[in-house]
C-alpha cells in the first residue's frame, strides 16, 4: 500500500489563507492575465423601468441598453483553458462625494467554471451562477448561448465579422471596462457582514481585432435565470472581438453598512439571530 508524505506542500495558517480548502483554495487573488480571448457582445434596448428595478440604489441608470457578453478565455492562470462565461450588463452611474463613476452593473452573470464562480462572487461580488455556455462560429454566423437546467435562457447571433470596428465604438453605449457589482456576505448568525457596491477596471487591454454588425437576441423565461426581466424591445449593435487584459483588484464605491453599524458583539448578534 502506497504511503504519502506532505513533503514540500505548504499548508498556510488561517491568518495567511486566501480561501478554502486552505491547502488548495478554489480561487486565488488578483492580478491575473486573461489571454487568447474572444467575445461576442450583443446590445439591445429594453424598458428603462426594468433596468431601474434591478439597479440597487444609489446607482442611477444611464440609458435603456442591455449589453450581454458571451466570452471564451483561452488561458487564465490558475483557472484553466477555454473558460466560457456570460456577463449581463446595464449602464450605471454612481455619484460619490468627490467623483462620479460610470460603468457597467451586472445583474446576472453565468460561468461554467467553479473557480471562476467562486473568485467572482467572493472577491468582486459578481452574481455568478453555473450554466452551460458556448461561443461558436457556424458557417457565416457567430452564436452565443447560455443553457441552464435544460433551458436555452439566452441565444445571441451576429454575422461573421461583417464590418471592422473599434473598441471605442463598443464602449459607447455601455463600458465593460469598469464593472460595478453588489457584494453581499453574511455572518454565520445571518446578520450582514459585507454589503457594498464594488468597482473594478480591466487594465493593460489589448484589442487584437473588433468587428461590428446587426445582432439578434432571444431570451426565454426561467425562474432561476430571470434574464426575462430585461425584455428585448429593439436589437442594436453586435460586436465580435478578440482581446487580452489583466484583471486586478478594485475598490469599494459604496458601503451600505458604514452608517448603520450595529453592535457587533456575540451577544448582540445572537439576539438578532434569535429574533429572525
JSON list of N, CA and C in Angstrom, two decimals, residues 93-150:
[
{"chain": "A", "resi": 93, "resn": "UNK", "atom": "N", "xyz": [-24.53, 54.69, -13.09]},
{"chain": "A", "resi": 93, "resn": "UNK", "atom": "CA", "xyz": [-23.74, 55.85, -12.63]},
{"chain": "A", "resi": 93, "resn": "UNK", "atom": "C", "xyz": [-23.80, 55.92, -11.12]},
{"chain": "A", "resi": 94, "resn": "UNK", "atom": "N", "xyz": [-22.63, 56.12, -10.51]},
{"chain": "A", "resi": 94, "resn": "UNK", "atom": "CA", "xyz": [-22.55, 56.33, -9.07]},
{"chain": "A", "resi": 94, "resn": "UNK", "atom": "C", "xyz": [-22.06, 57.75, -8.81]},
{"chain": "A", "resi": 95, "resn": "UNK", "atom": "N", "xyz": [-22.83, 58.48, -8.04]},
{"chain": "A", "resi": 95, "resn": "UNK", "atom": "CA", "xyz": [-22.46, 59.85, -7.67]},
{"chain": "A", "resi": 95, "resn": "UNK", "atom": "C", "xyz": [-21.89, 59.83, -6.25]},
{"chain": "A", "resi": 96, "resn": "UNK", "atom": "N", "xyz": [-20.58, 59.95, -6.17]},
{"chain": "A", "resi": 96, "resn": "UNK", "atom": "CA", "xyz": [-19.93, 59.96, -4.87]},
{"chain": "A", "resi": 96, "resn": "UNK", "atom": "C", "xyz": [-19.74, 61.37, -4.36]},
{"chain": "A", "resi": 97, "resn": "UNK", "atom": "N", "xyz": [-19.13, 61.46, -3.18]},
{"chain": "A", "resi": 97, "resn": "UNK", "atom": "CA", "xyz": [-18.93, 62.78, -2.57]},
{"chain": "A", "resi": 97, "resn": "UNK", "atom": "C", "xyz": [-17.96, 63.63, -3.37]},
{"chain": "A", "resi": 98, "resn": "UNK", "atom": "N", "xyz": [-16.98, 62.97, -4.01]},
{"chain": "A", "resi": 98, "resn": "UNK", "atom": "CA", "xyz": [-15.95, 63.74, -4.72]},
{"chain": "A", "resi": 98, "resn": "UNK", "atom": "C", "xyz": [-15.81, 63.37, -6.19]},
{"chain": "A", "resi": 99, "resn": "UNK", "atom": "N", "xyz": [-16.57, 62.37, -6.66]},
{"chain": "A", "resi": 99, "resn": "UNK", "atom": "CA", "xyz": [-16.42, 61.97, -8.05]},
{"chain": "A", "resi": 99, "resn": "UNK", "atom": "C", "xyz": [-17.67, 61.23, -8.53]},
{"chain": "A", "resi": 100, "resn": "UNK", "atom": "N", "xyz": [-17.77, 61.10, -9.84]},
{"chain": "A", "resi": 100, "resn": "UNK", "atom": "CA", "xyz": [-18.85, 60.36, -10.48]},
{"chain": "A", "resi": 100, "resn": "UNK", "atom": "C", "xyz": [-18.22, 59.20, -11.24]},
{"chain": "A", "resi": 101, "resn": "UNK", "atom": "N", "xyz": [-18.73, 58.01, -11.04]},
{"chain": "A", "resi": 101, "resn": "UNK", "atom": "CA", "xyz": [-18.21, 56.82, -11.70]},
{"chain": "A", "resi": 101, "resn": "UNK", "atom": "C", "xyz": [-19.29, 56.25, -12.61]},
{"chain": "A", "resi": 102, "resn": "UNK", "atom": "N", "xyz": [-18.99, 56.14, -13.90]},
{"chain": "A", "resi": 102, "resn": "UNK", "atom": "CA", "xyz": [-19.87, 55.49, -14.86]},
{"chain": "A", "resi": 102, "resn": "UNK", "atom": "C", "xyz": [-19.29, 54.12, -15.20]},
{"chain": "A", "resi": 103, "resn": "UNK", "atom": "N", "xyz": [-20.15, 53.13, -15.25]},
{"chain": "A", "resi": 103, "resn": "UNK", "atom": "CA", "xyz": [-19.66, 51.79, -15.57]},
{"chain": "A", "resi": 103, "resn": "UNK", "atom": "C", "xyz": [-20.80, 50.88, -15.94]},
{"chain": "A", "resi": 104, "resn": "UNK", "atom": "N", "xyz": [-20.51, 49.58, -15.91]},
{"chain": "A", "resi": 104, "resn": "UNK", "atom": "CA", "xyz": [-21.50, 48.56, -16.25]},
{"chain": "A", "resi": 104, "resn": "UNK", "atom": "C", "xyz": [-21.83, 47.77, -15.00]},
{"chain": "A", "resi": 105, "resn": "UNK", "atom": "N", "xyz": [-23.10, 47.76, -14.64]},
{"chain": "A", "resi": 105, "resn": "UNK", "atom": "CA", "xyz": [-23.56, 46.98, -13.49]},
{"chain": "A", "resi": 105, "resn": "UNK", "atom": "C", "xyz": [-24.04, 45.63, -13.98]},
{"chain": "A", "resi": 106, "resn": "UNK", "atom": "N", "xyz": [-23.67, 44.57, -13.25]},
{"chain": "A", "resi": 106, "resn": "UNK", "atom": "CA", "xyz": [-24.02, 43.20, -13.64]},
{"chain": "A", "resi": 106, "resn": "UNK", "atom": "C", "xyz": [-25.16, 42.67, -12.78]},
{"chain": "A", "resi": 107, "resn": "UNK", "atom": "N", "xyz": [-26.40, 42.63, -13.31]},
{"chain": "A", "resi": 107, "resn": "UNK", "atom": "CA", "xyz": [-27.48, 41.99, -12.56]},
{"chain": "A", "resi": 107, "resn": "UNK", "atom": "C", "xyz": [-27.42, 40.47, -12.63]},
{"chain": "A", "resi": 108, "resn": "UNK", "atom": "N", "xyz": [-26.84, 39.93, -13.72]},
{"chain": "A", "resi": 108, "resn": "UNK", "atom": "CA", "xyz": [-26.72, 38.48, -13.90]},
{"chain": "A", "resi": 108, "resn": "UNK", "atom": "C", "xyz": [-25.35, 38.16, -14.51]},
{"chain": "A", "resi": 109, "resn": "UNK", "atom": "N", "xyz": [-24.86, 36.96, -14.16]},
{"chain": "A", "resi": 109, "resn": "UNK", "atom": "CA", "xyz": [-23.54, 36.56, -14.66]},
{"chain": "A", "resi": 109, "resn": "UNK", "atom": "C", "xyz": [-23.50, 35.03, -14.59]},
{"chain": "A", "resi": 110, "resn": "UNK", "atom": "N", "xyz": [-23.21, 34.37, -15.72]},
{"chain": "A", "resi": 110, "resn": "UNK", "atom": "CA", "xyz": [-23.13, 32.91, -15.73]},
{"chain": "A", "resi": 110, "resn": "UNK", "atom": "C", "xyz": [-21.74, 32.45, -16.14]},
{"chain": "A", "resi": 111, "resn": "UNK", "atom": "N", "xyz": [-21.28, 31.38, -15.52]},
{"chain": "A", "resi": 111, "resn": "UNK", "atom": "CA", "xyz": [-19.97, 30.81, -15.81]},
{"chain": "A", "resi": 111, "resn": "UNK", "atom": "C", "xyz": [-20.10, 29.29, -15.81]},
{"chain": "A", "resi": 112, "resn": "UNK", "atom": "N", "xyz": [-19.08, 28.62, -16.32]},
{"chain": "A", "resi": 112, "resn": "UNK", "atom": "CA", "xyz": [-19.08, 27.15, -16.31]},
{"chain": "A", "resi": 112, "resn": "UNK", "atom": "C", "xyz": [-17.92, 26.59, -15.52]},
{"chain": "A", "resi": 113, "resn": "UNK", "atom": "N", "xyz": [-17.18, 27.43, -14.81]},
{"chain": "A", "resi": 113, "resn": "UNK", "atom": "CA", "xyz": [-16.03, 27.02, -14.03]},
{"chain": "A", "resi": 113, "resn": "UNK", "atom": "C", "xyz": [-16.28, 27.35, -12.56]},
{"chain": "A", "resi": 114, "resn": "UNK", "atom": "N", "xyz": [-16.07, 26.38, -11.67]},
{"chain": "A", "resi": 114, "resn": "UNK", "atom": "CA", "xyz": [-16.27, 26.65, -10.25]},
{"chain": "A", "resi": 114, "resn": "UNK", "atom": "C", "xyz": [-15.24, 27.65, -9.74]},
{"chain": "A", "resi": 115, "resn": "UNK", "atom": "N", "xyz": [-14.04, 27.62, -10.29]},
{"chain": "A", "resi": 115, "resn": "UNK", "atom": "CA", "xyz": [-13.02, 28.59, -9.86]},
{"chain": "A", "resi": 115, "resn": "UNK", "atom": "C", "xyz": [-13.42, 30.00, -10.25]},
{"chain": "A", "resi": 116, "resn": "UNK", "atom": "N", "xyz": [-13.95, 30.16, -11.46]},
{"chain": "A", "resi": 116, "resn": "UNK", "atom": "CA", "xyz": [-14.41, 31.47, -11.90]},
{"chain": "A", "resi": 116, "resn": "UNK", "atom": "C", "xyz": [-15.57, 31.95, -11.04]},
{"chain": "A", "resi": 117, "resn": "UNK", "atom": "N", "xyz": [-16.49, 31.05, -10.73]},
{"chain": "A", "resi": 117, "resn": "UNK", "atom": "CA", "xyz": [-17.65, 31.44, -9.94]},
{"chain": "A", "resi": 117, "resn": "UNK", "atom": "C", "xyz": [-17.25, 31.88, -8.54]},
{"chain": "A", "resi": 118, "resn": "UNK", "atom": "N", "xyz": [-16.43, 31.08, -7.88]},
{"chain": "A", "resi": 118, "resn": "UNK", "atom": "CA", "xyz": [-16.04, 31.40, -6.51]},
{"chain": "A", "resi": 118, "resn": "UNK", "atom": "C", "xyz": [-15.23, 32.69, -6.47]},
{"chain": "A", "resi": 119, "resn": "UNK", "atom": "N", "xyz": [-14.27, 32.83, -7.37]},
{"chain": "A", "resi": 119, "resn": "UNK", "atom": "CA", "xyz": [-13.45, 34.03, -7.38]},
{"chain": "A", "resi": 119, "resn": "UNK", "atom": "C", "xyz": [-14.27, 35.28, -7.64]},
{"chain": "A", "resi": 120, "resn": "UNK", "atom": "N", "xyz": [-15.19, 35.20, -8.61]},
{"chain": "A", "resi": 120, "resn": "UNK", "atom": "CA", "xyz": [-16.00, 36.36, -8.93]},
{"chain": "A", "resi": 120, "resn": "UNK", "atom": "C", "xyz": [-16.93, 36.75, -7.80]},
{"chain": "A", "resi": 121, "resn": "UNK", "atom": "N", "xyz": [-17.55, 35.75, -7.16]},
{"chain": "A", "resi": 121, "resn": "UNK", "atom": "CA", "xyz": [-18.51, 36.04, -6.10]},
{"chain": "A", "resi": 121, "resn": "UNK", "atom": "C", "xyz": [-17.81, 36.51, -4.82]},
{"chain": "A", "resi": 122, "resn": "UNK", "atom": "N", "xyz": [-16.77, 35.79, -4.38]},
{"chain": "A", "resi": 122, "resn": "UNK", "atom": "CA", "xyz": [-16.15, 36.08, -3.10]},
{"chain": "A", "resi": 122, "resn": "UNK", "atom": "C", "xyz": [-15.29, 37.34, -3.14]},
{"chain": "A", "resi": 123, "resn": "UNK", "atom": "N", "xyz": [-14.66, 37.61, -4.27]},
{"chain": "A", "resi": 123, "resn": "UNK", "atom": "CA", "xyz": [-13.74, 38.75, -4.31]},
{"chain": "A", "resi": 123, "resn": "UNK", "atom": "C", "xyz": [-14.44, 40.01, -4.82]},
{"chain": "A", "resi": 124, "resn": "UNK", "atom": "N", "xyz": [-15.06, 39.92, -6.02]},
{"chain": "A", "resi": 124, "resn": "UNK", "atom": "CA", "xyz": [-15.67, 41.11, -6.62]},
{"chain": "A", "resi": 124, "resn": "UNK", "atom": "C", "xyz": [-17.13, 41.30, -6.24]},
{"chain": "A", "resi": 125, "resn": "UNK", "atom": "N", "xyz": [-17.80, 40.22, -5.81]},
{"chain": "A", "resi": 125, "resn": "UNK", "atom": "CA", "xyz": [-19.22, 40.33, -5.56]},
{"chain": "A", "resi": 125, "resn": "UNK", "atom": "C", "xyz": [-20.07, 40.12, -6.79]},
{"chain": "A", "resi": 126, "resn": "UNK", "atom": "N", "xyz": [-19.49, 39.58, -7.86]},
{"chain": "A", "resi": 126, "resn": "UNK", "atom": "CA", "xyz": [-20.25, 39.34, -9.08]},
{"chain": "A", "resi": 126, "resn": "UNK", "atom": "C", "xyz": [-21.28, 38.24, -8.85]},
{"chain": "A", "resi": 127, "resn": "UNK", "atom": "N", "xyz": [-22.47, 38.38, -9.44]},
{"chain": "A", "resi": 127, "resn": "UNK", "atom": "CA", "xyz": [-23.57, 37.43, -9.17]},
{"chain": "A", "resi": 127, "resn": "UNK", "atom": "C", "xyz": [-23.45, 36.17, -10.01]},
{"chain": "A", "resi": 128, "resn": "UNK", "atom": "N", "xyz": [-22.31, 35.51, -9.97]},
{"chain": "A", "resi": 128, "resn": "UNK", "atom": "CA", "xyz": [-22.06, 34.37, -10.85]},
{"chain": "A", "resi": 128, "resn": "UNK", "atom": "C", "xyz": [-22.81, 33.12, -10.41]},
{"chain": "A", "resi": 129, "resn": "UNK", "atom": "N", "xyz": [-23.38, 32.45, -11.42]},
{"chain": "A", "resi": 129, "resn": "UNK", "atom": "CA", "xyz": [-24.00, 31.14, -11.23]},
{"chain": "A", "resi": 129, "resn": "UNK", "atom": "C", "xyz": [-23.55, 30.23, -12.35]},
{"chain": "A", "resi": 130, "resn": "UNK", "atom": "N", "xyz": [-23.67, 28.92, -12.12]},
{"chain": "A", "resi": 130, "resn": "UNK", "atom": "CA", "xyz": [-23.21, 27.95, -13.10]},
{"chain": "A", "resi": 130, "resn": "UNK", "atom": "C", "xyz": [-24.23, 27.77, -14.22]},
{"chain": "A", "resi": 131, "resn": "UNK", "atom": "N", "xyz": [-23.73, 27.58, -15.43]},
{"chain": "A", "resi": 131, "resn": "UNK", "atom": "CA", "xyz": [-24.57, 27.30, -16.59]},
{"chain": "A", "resi": 131, "resn": "UNK", "atom": "C", "xyz": [-23.69, 26.69, -17.68]},
{"chain": "A", "resi": 132, "resn": "UNK", "atom": "N", "xyz": [-24.33, 26.16, -18.71]},
{"chain": "A", "resi": 132, "resn": "UNK", "atom": "CA", "xyz": [-23.61, 25.69, -19.89]},
{"chain": "A", "resi": 132, "resn": "UNK", "atom": "C", "xyz": [-23.57, 26.83, -20.90]},
{"chain": "A", "resi": 133, "resn": "UNK", "atom": "N", "xyz": [-22.36, 27.22, -21.28]},
{"chain": "A", "resi": 133, "resn": "UNK", "atom": "CA", "xyz": [-22.18, 28.40, -22.14]},
{"chain": "A", "resi": 133, "resn": "UNK", "atom": "C", "xyz": [-21.36, 28.00, -23.34]},
{"chain": "A", "resi": 134, "resn": "UNK", "atom": "N", "xyz": [-21.75, 28.50, -24.51]},
{"chain": "A", "resi": 134, "resn": "UNK", "atom": "CA", "xyz": [-20.99, 28.20, -25.72]},
{"chain": "A", "resi": 134, "resn": "UNK", "atom": "C", "xyz": [-20.85, 29.45, -26.57]},
{"chain": "A", "resi": 135, "resn": "UNK", "atom": "N", "xyz": [-19.73, 29.54, -27.25]},
{"chain": "A", "resi": 135, "resn": "UNK", "atom": "CA", "xyz": [-19.47, 30.61, -28.23]},
{"chain": "A", "resi": 135, "resn": "UNK", "atom": "C", "xyz": [-18.84, 29.93, -29.43]},
{"chain": "A", "resi": 136, "resn": "UNK", "atom": "N", "xyz": [-19.53, 29.98, -30.56]},
{"chain": "A", "resi": 136, "resn": "UNK", "atom": "CA", "xyz": [-19.04, 29.28, -31.74]},
{"chain": "A", "resi": 136, "resn": "UNK", "atom": "C", "xyz": [-19.40, 30.05, -33.00]},
{"chain": "A", "resi": 137, "resn": "UNK", "atom": "N", "xyz": [-18.68, 29.72, -34.07]},
{"chain": "A", "resi": 137, "resn": "UNK", "atom": "CA", "xyz": [-18.98, 30.24, -35.39]},
{"chain": "A", "resi": 137, "resn": "UNK", "atom": "C", "xyz": [-19.52, 29.09, -36.23]},
{"chain": "A", "resi": 138, "resn": "UNK", "atom": "N", "xyz": [-20.74, 29.24, -36.72]},
{"chain": "A", "resi": 138, "resn": "UNK", "atom": "CA", "xyz": [-21.40, 28.22, -37.52]},
{"chain": "A", "resi": 138, "resn": "UNK", "atom": "C", "xyz": [-21.62, 28.81, -38.92]},
{"chain": "A", "resi": 139, "resn": "UNK", "atom": "N", "xyz": [-20.82, 28.35, -39.87]},
{"chain": "A", "resi": 139, "resn": "UNK", "atom": "CA", "xyz": [-20.92, 28.93, -41.21]},
{"chain": "A", "resi": 139, "resn": "UNK", "atom": "C", "xyz": [-20.55, 30.40, -41.18]},
{"chain": "A", "resi": 140, "resn": "UNK", "atom": "N", "xyz": [-21.52, 31.26, -41.49]},
{"chain": "A", "resi": 140, "resn": "UNK", "atom": "CA", "xyz": [-21.24, 32.69, -41.55]},
{"chain": "A", "resi": 140, "resn": "UNK", "atom": "C", "xyz": [-21.90, 33.44, -40.40]},
{"chain": "A", "resi": 141, "resn": "UNK", "atom": "N", "xyz": [-22.03, 32.78, -39.23]},
{"chain": "A", "resi": 141, "resn": "UNK", "atom": "CA", "xyz": [-22.68, 33.45, -38.12]},
{"chain": "A", "resi": 141, "resn": "UNK", "atom": "C", "xyz": [-22.01, 33.10, -36.79]},
{"chain": "A", "resi": 142, "resn": "UNK", "atom": "N", "xyz": [-21.85, 34.12, -35.93]},
{"chain": "A", "resi": 142, "resn": "UNK", "atom": "CA", "xyz": [-21.40, 33.92, -34.55]},
{"chain": "A", "resi": 142, "resn": "UNK", "atom": "C", "xyz": [-22.63, 33.62, -33.70]},
{"chain": "A", "resi": 143, "resn": "UNK", "atom": "N", "xyz": [-22.51, 32.61, -32.83]},
{"chain": "A", "resi": 143, "resn": "UNK", "atom": "CA", "xyz": [-23.63, 32.23, -31.97]},
{"chain": "A", "resi": 143, "resn": "UNK", "atom": "C", "xyz": [-23.14, 32.09, -30.54]},
{"chain": "A", "resi": 144, "resn": "UNK", "atom": "N", "xyz": [-23.81, 32.79, -29.62]},
{"chain": "A", "resi": 144, "resn": "UNK", "atom": "CA", "xyz": [-23.52, 32.64, -28.20]},
{"chain": "A", "resi": 144, "resn": "UNK", "atom": "C", "xyz": [-24.76, 32.13, -27.49]},
{"chain": "A", "resi": 145, "resn": "UNK", "atom": "N", "xyz": [-24.58, 31.14, -26.61]},
{"chain": "A", "resi": 145, "resn": "UNK", "atom": "CA", "xyz": [-25.72, 30.53, -25.92]},
{"chain": "A", "resi": 145, "resn": "UNK", "atom": "C", "xyz": [-25.43, 30.38, -24.42]},
{"chain": "A", "resi": 146, "resn": "UNK", "atom": "N", "xyz": [-26.50, 30.50, -23.65]},
{"chain": "A", "resi": 146, "resn": "UNK", "atom": "CA", "xyz": [-26.47, 30.18, -22.23]},
{"chain": "A", "resi": 146, "resn": "UNK", "atom": "C", "xyz": [-27.60, 29.20, -21.96]},
{"chain": "A", "resi": 147, "resn": "UNK", "atom": "N", "xyz": [-27.25, 28.04, -21.43]},
{"chain": "A", "resi": 147, "resn": "UNK", "atom": "CA", "xyz": [-28.23, 26.99, -21.16]},
{"chain": "A", "resi": 147, "resn": "UNK", "atom": "C", "xyz": [-28.13, 26.61, -19.68]},
{"chain": "A", "resi": 148, "resn": "UNK", "atom": "N", "xyz": [-29.25, 26.71, -18.97]},
{"chain": "A", "resi": 148, "resn": "UNK", "atom": "CA", "xyz": [-29.27, 26.35, -17.55]},
{"chain": "A", "resi": 148, "resn": "UNK", "atom": "C", "xyz": [-30.50, 25.50, -17.28]},
{"chain": "A", "resi": 149, "resn": "UNK", "atom": "N", "xyz": [-30.28, 24.40, -16.57]},
{"chain": "A", "resi": 149, "resn": "UNK", "atom": "CA", "xyz": [-31.37, 23.48, -16.23]},
{"chain": "A", "resi": 149, "resn": "UNK", "atom": "C", "xyz": [-32.15, 23.04, -17.46]},
{"chain": "A", "resi": 150, "resn": "UNK", "atom": "N", "xyz": [-31.43, 22.83, -18.56]},
{"chain": "A", "resi": 150, "resn": "UNK", "atom": "CA", "xyz": [-32.06, 22.34, -19.77]},
{"chain": "A", "resi": 150, "resn": "UNK", "atom": "C", "xyz": [-32.77, 23.37, -20.60]}
]
